[in-house]
Coordinates of C-alpha atoms in Angstrom, one line a residue:
M277 CA 13.5 30.7 6.7
T278 CA 15.4 30.5 3.4
E279 CA 15.8 27.2 1.5
N280 CA 19.6 27.6 1.8
C281 CA 19.5 27.7 5.5
D282 CA 19.3 24.4 7.4
E283 CA 17.2 24.9 10.5
Q284 CA 18.6 21.8 12.2
K285 CA 22.1 23.1 11.9
I286 CA 21.0 26.5 13.3
Q287 CA 19.5 24.7 16.3
R288 CA 22.8 22.8 16.8
F289 CA 24.6 26.2 16.6
I290 CA 22.3 27.6 19.3
K291 CA 23.1 24.7 21.6
I292 CA 26.9 24.9 21.1
Y293 CA 27.1 28.7 21.0
P294 CA 27.0 29.4 24.8
W295 CA 29.9 26.9 25.3
Y296 CA 32.0 28.3 22.5
A297 CA 31.4 32.0 23.5
G298 CA 31.7 31.2 27.3
L299 CA 35.0 29.3 27.0
S300 CA 36.5 31.8 24.6
A301 CA 35.4 34.9 26.4
D302 CA 39.0 35.4 27.6
L303 CA 42.2 33.5 28.1
L304 CA 41.2 31.1 30.9
F305 CA 43.7 30.7 33.7
W306 CA 45.7 33.8 32.6
I307 CA 43.4 36.1 34.6
A308 CA 44.3 34.4 37.8
I309 CA 48.1 34.1 37.4
D310 CA 49.3 36.5 34.6
S311 CA 51.1 39.0 36.7
L312 CA 52.6 36.3 38.9
F313 CA 53.8 34.3 35.8
F314 CA 55.3 37.4 34.1
T315 CA 57.2 38.6 37.2
V316 CA 58.3 35.2 38.6
V317 CA 58.9 33.2 35.5
R318 CA 59.7 35.8 32.9
N319 CA 61.3 38.4 35.3
L320 CA 59.4 41.4 33.9
S321 CA 59.5 44.6 36.0
H322 CA 56.4 46.4 37.2
A323 CA 57.1 49.1 34.6
Q324 CA 57.1 46.5 31.9
L325 CA 53.9 44.9 33.1
V326 CA 52.1 48.3 33.0
S327 CA 53.5 49.1 29.6
L328 CA 52.3 45.8 28.2
T329 CA 48.7 47.0 28.6
S330 CA 49.4 50.3 26.8
V331 CA 51.2 48.6 24.0
S332 CA 48.5 46.0 23.4
V333 CA 45.7 48.6 23.5
I334 CA 47.5 51.0 21.2
G335 CA 48.4 48.1 18.9
G336 CA 44.8 47.1 18.8
I337 CA 43.7 50.6 17.9
L338 CA 46.2 51.0 15.1
L339 CA 45.2 47.6 13.6
Q340 CA 41.5 48.3 13.8
A341 CA 41.1 49.5 10.2
P342 CA 42.9 46.6 8.5
V343 CA 41.2 44.1 10.7
L344 CA 37.7 45.6 9.7
F345 CA 38.8 45.3 6.1
V346 CA 39.6 41.6 6.5
I347 CA 36.3 41.0 8.4
K348 CA 34.3 42.6 5.6
K349 CA 36.1 40.5 3.0
A350 CA 36.0 37.3 5.0
G351 CA 32.5 37.5 6.6
N352 CA 31.4 36.7 10.1
T353 CA 32.0 32.9 10.0
A354 CA 35.6 33.2 8.9
A355 CA 36.2 36.2 11.2
V356 CA 35.2 34.2 14.2
R357 CA 37.5 31.3 13.3
I358 CA 40.4 33.7 12.6
G359 CA 39.8 35.4 16.0
T360 CA 39.7 32.1 17.8
A361 CA 42.9 31.0 16.1
L362 CA 44.7 34.2 17.0
L363 CA 43.6 33.7 20.6
L364 CA 45.3 30.3 20.6
I365 CA 48.5 31.8 19.0
S366 CA 48.5 34.7 21.5
S367 CA 48.3 32.3 24.4
L368 CA 51.4 30.4 23.0
F369 CA 53.4 33.7 22.5
M370 CA 52.7 34.7 26.1
A371 CA 53.3 31.3 27.6
F372 CA 56.5 30.5 25.7
G373 CA 57.8 34.0 24.7
N374 CA 61.1 34.3 26.7
N375 CA 61.4 38.0 26.4
Y376 CA 59.4 41.2 26.7
Y377 CA 59.0 41.7 22.9
L378 CA 57.6 38.2 22.2
I379 CA 55.1 38.7 25.1
A380 CA 54.1 42.1 23.7
V381 CA 53.4 40.5 20.3
G382 CA 51.2 38.0 22.2
K383 CA 49.3 40.8 23.9
V384 CA 48.7 42.7 20.7
L385 CA 47.4 39.5 19.0
Y386 CA 45.2 39.0 22.0
E387 CA 43.6 42.5 21.4
V388 CA 43.2 41.8 17.7
A389 CA 41.7 38.4 18.3
F390 CA 38.7 39.9 20.1
T391 CA 38.0 42.4 17.3
F392 CA 37.6 39.4 15.0
K393 CA 35.8 37.3 17.6
N394 CA 33.3 40.0 18.4
M395 CA 31.5 39.0 15.2
N396 CA 30.1 36.0 17.0
S397 CA 27.5 38.4 18.5
A398 CA 26.3 39.4 14.9
M399 CA 26.4 35.7 14.1
L400 CA 24.1 34.8 17.0
E401 CA 21.7 37.7 16.2
N402 CA 21.4 36.7 12.5
N403 CA 20.9 33.0 13.2
L404 CA 18.3 33.6 15.8
T405 CA 16.5 35.9 13.4
L406 CA 16.4 33.2 10.7
V407 CA 14.5 30.9 13.1
G408 CA 12.3 33.6 14.5
K409 CA 14.0 34.0 17.9
S410 CA 15.7 37.4 17.6
D411 CA 14.2 38.4 20.9
E412 CA 16.3 35.7 22.6
F413 CA 19.7 37.3 21.9
I414 CA 20.1 38.3 25.6
K415 CA 19.1 34.8 26.7
Y416 CA 21.9 33.1 24.9
R417 CA 24.6 35.8 25.4
T418 CA 23.8 35.6 29.1
K419 CA 24.1 31.8 29.1
A420 CA 27.6 32.2 27.5
N421 CA 28.6 34.7 30.2
T422 CA 27.3 32.4 32.9
I423 CA 29.4 29.6 31.7
Y424 CA 32.4 31.9 31.6
A425 CA 31.7 33.2 35.1
V426 CA 31.4 29.7 36.6
V427 CA 34.5 28.4 34.9
T428 CA 36.6 31.4 35.9
M429 CA 35.3 31.1 39.5
L430 CA 36.4 27.5 39.7
I431 CA 39.8 28.4 38.1
S432 CA 40.3 31.1 40.7
F433 CA 40.2 28.3 43.4
V434 CA 42.8 26.0 41.7
A435 CA 45.1 28.3 39.6
G436 CA 47.4 29.1 42.6
F437 CA 47.9 25.4 43.5
M438 CA 48.5 24.5 39.9
F439 CA 51.2 27.3 39.6
N440 CA 52.9 26.0 42.8
I441 CA 53.0 22.4 41.3
N442 CA 54.4 23.7 38.0
S443 CA 54.5 27.3 36.9
F444 CA 53.7 26.4 33.3
L445 CA 50.7 24.2 34.2
P446 CA 48.1 27.0 34.3
V447 CA 49.3 28.6 31.0
M448 CA 49.4 25.2 29.3
S449 CA 45.9 24.7 30.4
A450 CA 44.9 28.1 28.9
S451 CA 46.4 27.0 25.6
F452 CA 44.5 23.7 25.8
F453 CA 41.2 25.5 26.2
C454 CA 42.1 27.8 23.3
A455 CA 42.6 24.7 21.2
V456 CA 39.2 23.3 22.3
T457 CA 37.4 26.6 21.4
F458 CA 39.2 26.7 18.0
A459 CA 37.8 23.3 17.3
L460 CA 34.3 24.5 18.4
S461 CA 34.6 27.5 16.1
F462 CA 34.1 25.2 13.1
F463 CA 30.6 24.6 14.4
M464 CA 30.0 28.3 14.4
R465 CA 28.5 29.6 11.2
D466 CA 26.5 32.6 10.2
Y467 CA 23.8 31.0 8.0
S468 CA 22.5 34.4 6.8
E469 CA 25.7 34.5 4.7
K470 CA 24.3 31.8 2.5
G471 CA 21.5 34.0 1.1
G472 CA 18.3 35.7 2.2
K473 CA 19.3 38.7 4.2
T474 CA 22.8 38.8 2.9
A475 CA 21.6 38.9 -0.6
Q476 CA 19.6 42.0 0.3
A477 CA 22.6 43.4 2.1
G478 CA 24.7 42.9 -1.0
K479 CA 22.3 44.9 -3.1
T480 CA 22.5 47.7 -0.5
K481 CA 26.2 47.7 -0.8
K482 CA 26.1 47.9 -4.6
N483 CA 23.8 50.9 -4.3
G484 CA 26.2 52.7 -2.1
G485 CA 24.6 51.8 1.2
E486 CA 27.9 50.9 2.8
K487 CA 28.2 54.3 4.3
I488 CA 27.0 54.3 7.9
H489 CA 24.3 56.9 8.9
Y490 CA 25.3 57.8 12.4
T491 CA 21.9 58.5 14.0
K492 CA 21.7 60.0 17.4
T493 CA 20.8 56.6 18.9
I494 CA 23.9 55.0 17.4
I495 CA 26.2 57.8 18.6
L496 CA 24.8 57.5 22.1
I497 CA 25.3 53.7 22.1
L498 CA 28.9 54.2 21.1
L499 CA 29.5 56.9 23.7
S500 CA 27.7 54.9 26.4
F501 CA 29.6 51.7 25.9
G502 CA 32.8 53.5 25.1
L503 CA 32.7 55.2 28.5
F504 CA 31.0 52.5 30.7
Y505 CA 33.5 49.7 30.1
P506 CA 36.7 51.7 30.7
I507 CA 35.2 53.1 33.9
A508 CA 34.3 49.6 35.0
N509 CA 37.7 48.2 34.1
S510 CA 39.6 51.0 35.8
G511 CA 37.3 51.0 38.8
Q512 CA 37.8 47.2 39.2
S513 CA 41.7 47.4 39.0
N514 CA 42.2 50.6 40.9
G515 CA 39.4 49.8 43.4
K516 CA 41.2 46.6 44.3
L517 CA 44.5 48.5 44.7
L518 CA 42.7 51.0 47.0
I519 CA 41.4 48.2 49.2
Q520 CA 44.8 46.6 49.2
D521 CA 46.5 49.9 50.3
V522 CA 44.1 50.4 53.1
L523 CA 44.6 46.9 54.4
L524 CA 48.4 47.2 54.1
E525 CA 48.3 50.4 56.2
N526 CA 46.5 48.7 59.0
T527 CA 47.4 45.0 58.9
G528 CA 50.3 42.8 57.7
V529 CA 50.9 41.2 54.3
D530 CA 49.4 37.9 55.3
A531 CA 46.2 39.3 56.5
T532 CA 45.9 41.6 53.5
S533 CA 46.4 38.6 51.1
L534 CA 43.8 36.5 53.0
I535 CA 41.1 39.2 53.1
L536 CA 41.7 40.3 49.4
S537 CA 41.6 36.7 48.3
G538 CA 38.2 36.3 50.1
V539 CA 36.8 39.5 48.4
L540 CA 38.0 38.3 44.9
A541 CA 36.5 34.8 45.5
F542 CA 33.2 36.2 46.6
S543 CA 33.2 38.6 43.6
R544 CA 33.4 35.6 41.3
I545 CA 30.3 34.2 42.9
I546 CA 28.5 37.5 42.5
R547 CA 29.5 37.5 38.8
V548 CA 27.9 34.1 38.3
I549 CA 24.7 35.3 40.0
S550 CA 24.6 38.4 37.8
N551 CA 24.8 36.5 34.6
A552 CA 22.4 33.8 35.7
T553 CA 19.7 36.3 36.6
F554 CA 20.2 39.1 34.0
Y555 CA 17.9 37.6 31.4
K556 CA 15.0 37.5 33.9
I557 CA 15.9 41.0 35.1
H558 CA 15.8 42.2 31.5
I559 CA 12.4 40.6 30.9
R560 CA 11.1 42.3 34.0
F561 CA 12.5 45.8 33.4
K562 CA 13.2 45.8 29.6
N563 CA 15.5 48.5 28.3
K564 CA 15.3 50.5 31.5
V565 CA 18.2 48.3 32.8
G566 CA 20.7 50.4 30.8
V567 CA 20.1 53.4 33.0
A568 CA 20.0 51.2 36.1
L569 CA 23.3 49.7 35.3
A570 CA 24.9 53.2 34.8
M571 CA 23.5 54.3 38.2
L572 CA 25.0 51.1 39.8
L573 CA 28.4 52.0 38.2
S574 CA 28.2 55.4 39.9
F575 CA 27.3 53.8 43.2
S576 CA 30.2 51.4 43.0
T577 CA 32.8 54.2 42.7
L578 CA 30.9 56.1 45.5
F579 CA 31.3 53.1 47.8
F580 CA 35.0 53.2 47.3
I581 CA 35.2 56.9 48.2
I582 CA 32.8 56.6 51.2
G583 CA 34.7 53.5 52.5
Y584 CA 38.1 55.3 52.2
Y585 CA 37.1 58.4 54.1
L586 CA 34.7 56.8 56.6
P587 CA 35.8 57.3 60.2
A588 CA 35.0 53.8 61.2
P589 CA 36.8 50.5 62.2
L590 CA 38.8 48.8 59.5
A591 CA 36.3 46.0 59.0
V592 CA 33.6 48.6 58.2
K593 CA 35.8 50.6 55.8
V594 CA 36.9 47.5 53.9
S595 CA 33.4 46.1 53.8
V596 CA 32.0 49.3 52.2
M597 CA 34.8 49.5 49.6
S598 CA 34.4 45.7 48.9
L599 CA 30.7 46.4 48.2
G600 CA 31.8 48.8 45.5
Y601 CA 34.1 46.1 44.0
L602 CA 31.3 43.5 44.0
V603 CA 28.8 45.9 42.3
I604 CA 31.3 46.4 39.4
L605 CA 31.6 42.6 39.0
F606 CA 27.8 42.4 39.0
I607 CA 27.2 44.9 36.3
R608 CA 30.1 44.4 33.8
D609 CA 28.8 41.5 31.7
P610 CA 25.1 42.5 31.6
F611 CA 26.0 46.0 30.2
K612 CA 28.0 44.5 27.3
V613 CA 25.1 42.2 26.4
Y614 CA 22.6 45.1 26.7
A615 CA 24.8 47.4 24.5
E616 CA 25.3 44.7 21.8
N617 CA 21.6 43.8 21.8
I618 CA 20.4 47.4 21.1
L619 CA 23.2 48.1 18.6
L620 CA 22.5 45.0 16.5
K621 CA 18.8 45.8 16.4
A622 CA 19.5 49.5 15.5
V623 CA 21.4 48.7 12.3
T624 CA 20.9 46.6 9.2
I625 CA 22.7 43.4 8.7
D626 CA 25.3 44.9 6.3
K627 CA 26.3 47.4 8.9
Q628 CA 26.8 45.0 11.8
Q629 CA 30.5 44.3 11.2
T630 CA 31.4 48.0 11.0
M631 CA 29.3 49.0 14.1
L632 CA 30.6 46.1 16.3
T633 CA 34.1 47.1 15.4
A634 CA 33.3 50.8 16.1
L635 CA 32.0 49.7 19.5
D636 CA 35.3 48.0 20.2
F637 CA 37.3 50.9 18.9
F638 CA 35.5 53.5 21.1
R639 CA 36.1 51.3 24.1
K640 CA 39.8 50.9 23.3
V641 CA 40.4 54.6 22.7
V642 CA 38.7 55.7 25.9
R643 CA 40.5 52.9 27.8
A644 CA 43.9 54.1 26.4
L645 CA 43.2 57.7 27.3
I646 CA 42.1 56.9 30.8
S647 CA 45.1 54.5 31.3
I648 CA 47.6 57.1 30.2
S649 CA 46.0 60.0 32.1
F650 CA 45.7 58.0 35.3
A651 CA 49.3 56.8 35.0
A652 CA 50.5 60.5 34.8
L653 CA 48.2 61.5 37.7
L654 CA 49.4 58.8 40.0
T655 CA 53.0 59.9 39.8
V656 CA 52.2 62.9 42.1
N657 CA 48.7 62.2 43.4
P658 CA 47.1 59.6 45.7
L659 CA 45.1 56.7 44.3
I660 CA 41.8 58.0 45.8
L661 CA 41.9 60.9 43.3
V662 CA 41.6 58.4 40.4
I663 CA 38.5 57.0 42.1
I664 CA 37.0 60.4 42.5
I665 CA 37.5 61.2 38.8
L666 CA 35.9 57.8 37.9
F667 CA 32.9 58.9 40.0
A668 CA 32.6 62.1 38.0
L669 CA 32.8 60.2 34.8
S670 CA 30.2 57.7 36.0
A671 CA 27.8 60.7 36.5
V672 CA 28.3 61.6 32.8
E673 CA 27.6 58.0 31.9
I674 CA 24.2 58.2 33.7
I675 CA 23.3 61.2 31.6
I676 CA 24.3 59.5 28.4
S677 CA 22.5 56.3 29.3
F678 CA 19.3 58.2 30.1
L679 CA 19.5 60.1 26.7
L680 CA 20.1 56.7 25.0
Y681 CA 17.0 55.2 26.6
K682 CA 14.9 58.2 25.6
N683 CA 16.1 58.1 22.0
A684 CA 16.2 54.4 21.4
F685 CA 13.0 53.6 23.2
P686 CA 10.6 56.6 22.9
K687 CA 7.2 56.3 24.4
P688 CA 4.4 55.8 21.9

């Protein structure tokens, strides 16, 4: 512990961190009503809604280099505060932007905000190391994810009623939570920036150590995370659409809405259970969980395919496909924590900012490629083809995850 580092303040940081990270993990309320708000209140077409995702991701990719430059100049503490401020500004643009272009600006700011805010993981790792608790990174990241999962589960039950009372009530609530987390960000500080490790990092930079040595392990981490998350995101959105299509072909709109709402509500509960138990699961199985999570990702897409083609009653078909959806919600958050944990421990402190940004960059590039490719495929092909391709990609992810495990954690 360095003399410049106040242990009492770090302990306060550790207590507040899960609440800050959990409540700022996404724009609360928006997840539940974004498409409804944009179509009903702002009169955006389906084509405009789809294009917003592409515009925001591409904008985030193009701005990645200048954002990294600012992060390196500002440091982790300032970067986290900038990111949280941008999240608040993006929520205001999307809530009060009365045309497509203002909303698009808000979506781009949203993407950029998380590139800045991702430094909170490095901040947590560094502060835990200063008090001799570096092995508890997963514990506190999982606490943050659990808070996020619980809050979003509760929001999913009330957002629709709030929207019916006043269409602006949910989005105003989202901005309120952004303001709260912006205030909390001033309690977030990377105390290693005050000396100790950072002083050593500064010497490394002066000696030309800024250049990243991309070891096989680091490349595999980037590839694994860069592929896993886009598959999970696409599987979640397209899998839900597949369930919806099957229901609409066999039942009415009301029944479809009711069943789908039940699946989504139950998936939120599964997400809470996942985050609440992952730390204990990691203690039990250690770093083998990376391969296990990749295998579960593959099983989730397989369940969609089996359920779709299964010659069985509708209830059985939907149940099997819903199982695939629930598995995706179970594995999403744990894999991100797992990837960040091994990445931060694989690089020196002066490389953390670059590597966390690279992790985000790989995810965005693969996400953009998958999104554009699938949009083109769906113009002439059925949705099930997308799920089959995701299953093939998930098989590749298993191989990469296994290679990562063998390289990052070799047997003595």
